Amino acid sequence: MSKRTQRKSMGYIKKDYIRTRTMPGSWYLSSYRFKFNITHFKPFQDKLKERKLVGLQCSSCNRVFFPPRLICGKCFVKPDRWVDLRETGRVATFTITYLKDLETGEVSERPVVLVQQDGSDTTYTAQLSPDVDYKDTYIGMPVKVHWAEEPTGGLMDIQFYDLVEDNSKDLELRKD
Ligand SMILES: [Zn+2]
């Protein structure tokens, strides 16, 4: 089998480039130092310590990110506007996890939810209150932040989400 047909049989054809010059060189990856700068998120952390929520808004597309993001994936710019958010939100989607107790063999079901904070355009993974039966979880379920005893300025300050009573009512239809 020739080299060319061998490439073809792998499902793609690689273009042959004419090699003009070869330069010897090494790339010492271990000598690089990467720093993840989080000073950008300081206002977010400071507000969490006060049990307040803020989102970061992109001034190009006006989307609000919660938790804040360094770069807007749509516009490739730095979101730079902090906006106040409410403590309430909604379950955007959820899944049920099954945890087996290794000692007793007992299996417990817990919902893991994606919460969309009111006023934000993004979602993030969170826990529901242990009081909530997993069977009662539904998409669109209104929830509210349950703060940790002593906030430290991290996302863990949101211990879990409590249920908020859904005050929407079914419309009464005319019967005539
Ligand atoms: Zn944007």
Short mmCIF file of C-alpha atoms in Angstrom, two decimals, residues 26-130:
data_model
loop_
_atom_site.label_atom_id
_atom_site.label_comp_id
_atom_site.label_asym_id
_atom_site.label_seq_id
_atom_site.Cartn_x
_atom_site.Cartn_y
_atom_site.Cartn_z
CA SER A 26 13.30 22.99 22.19
CA TRP A 27 10.33 24.20 24.10
CA TYR A 28 10.73 23.89 27.87
CA LEU A 29 7.13 23.90 29.01
CA SER A 30 8.10 23.41 32.64
CA SER A 31 9.87 26.76 32.64
CA TYR A 32 6.60 28.61 32.01
CA ARG A 33 4.68 30.06 34.93
CA PHE A 34 0.98 30.65 34.56
CA LYS A 35 -0.91 32.85 36.93
CA PHE A 36 -4.65 32.94 37.14
CA ASN A 37 -5.48 36.49 38.11
CA ILE A 38 -8.59 36.68 40.26
CA THR A 39 -8.28 40.33 41.33
CA HIS A 40 -10.87 40.98 38.63
CA PHE A 41 -13.41 39.10 40.79
CA LYS A 42 -12.71 40.98 44.02
CA PRO A 43 -16.04 42.91 44.01
CA PHE A 44 -17.87 39.58 43.61
CA GLN A 45 -16.05 38.04 46.59
CA ASP A 46 -16.47 41.15 48.76
CA LYS A 47 -20.22 41.19 48.09
CA LEU A 48 -20.55 37.49 48.95
CA LYS A 49 -19.04 38.24 52.36
CA GLU A 50 -21.90 40.72 52.87
CA ARG A 51 -24.38 38.05 51.70
CA LYS A 52 -25.08 39.91 48.50
CA LEU A 53 -24.97 38.72 44.92
CA VAL A 54 -23.57 40.53 41.91
CA GLY A 55 -23.29 39.44 38.31
CA LEU A 56 -20.85 40.65 35.69
CA GLN A 57 -22.37 42.18 32.59
CA CYS A 58 -20.86 42.31 29.10
CA SER A 59 -21.26 45.87 27.81
CA SER A 60 -21.25 44.57 24.24
CA CYS A 61 -24.11 42.03 24.31
CA ASN A 62 -25.59 42.97 27.73
CA ARG A 63 -25.55 39.37 28.97
CA VAL A 64 -25.11 39.00 32.72
CA PHE A 65 -22.84 36.26 34.00
CA PHE A 66 -23.32 34.64 37.36
CA PRO A 67 -20.80 33.47 38.48
CA PRO A 68 -18.71 36.16 36.72
CA ARG A 69 -16.59 35.24 33.71
CA LEU A 70 -13.28 36.72 32.59
CA ILE A 71 -14.26 36.86 28.93
CA CYS A 72 -17.59 36.98 27.12
CA GLY A 73 -17.51 33.95 24.84
CA LYS A 74 -19.74 35.67 22.30
CA CYS A 75 -18.03 39.06 21.99
CA PHE A 76 -14.49 38.19 23.16
CA VAL A 77 -14.38 41.23 25.42
CA LYS A 78 -13.98 41.58 29.16
CA PRO A 79 -17.36 42.00 30.86
CA ASP A 80 -16.88 45.06 33.08
CA ARG A 81 -20.19 46.09 34.60
CA TRP A 82 -21.22 44.78 38.02
CA VAL A 83 -24.96 44.44 38.50
CA ASP A 84 -26.90 43.62 41.66
CA LEU A 85 -28.79 40.35 41.62
CA ARG A 86 -31.63 39.11 43.77
CA GLU A 87 -31.33 36.10 46.05
CA THR A 88 -33.95 34.29 44.06
CA GLY A 89 -33.61 32.12 41.01
CA ARG A 90 -35.06 29.22 39.13
CA VAL A 91 -34.11 25.63 38.49
CA ALA A 92 -33.03 25.60 34.84
CA THR A 93 -32.54 21.84 34.74
CA PHE A 94 -31.65 19.05 37.15
CA THR A 95 -30.53 15.49 37.52
CA ILE A 96 -30.89 12.93 40.30
CA THR A 97 -27.81 11.39 41.84
CA TYR A 98 -27.82 8.10 43.72
CA LEU A 99 -25.50 7.84 46.69
CA LYS A 100 -24.89 4.50 48.32
CA ASP A 101 -23.87 4.40 51.95
CA LEU A 102 -20.91 2.01 52.00
CA GLU A 103 -21.67 0.83 55.53
CA THR A 104 -25.41 0.34 55.46
CA GLY A 105 -25.82 -0.16 51.71
CA GLU A 106 -28.67 2.32 51.80
CA VAL A 107 -29.18 4.33 48.63
CA SER A 108 -30.25 7.96 48.89
CA GLU A 109 -31.41 10.13 46.03
CA ARG A 110 -30.33 13.74 45.80
CA PRO A 111 -31.16 16.26 43.12
CA VAL A 112 -28.29 18.24 41.58
CA VAL A 113 -29.68 21.37 39.99
CA LEU A 114 -28.59 24.07 37.60
CA VAL A 115 -29.80 27.38 39.01
CA GLN A 116 -30.38 30.49 36.96
CA GLN A 117 -30.17 33.41 39.33
CA ASP A 118 -32.85 36.04 38.63
CA GLY A 119 -31.28 38.79 36.54
CA SER A 120 -28.55 36.51 35.18
CA ASP A 121 -28.28 34.88 31.77
CA THR A 122 -26.18 31.92 32.86
CA THR A 123 -26.64 28.92 35.14
CA TYR A 124 -24.44 27.06 37.57
CA THR A 125 -24.47 23.80 39.49
CA ALA A 126 -25.94 23.92 42.98
CA GLN A 127 -27.55 21.85 45.71
CA LEU A 128 -31.10 22.02 46.96
CA SER A 129 -32.05 22.10 50.63
CA PRO A 130 -31.94 18.62 52.24
#
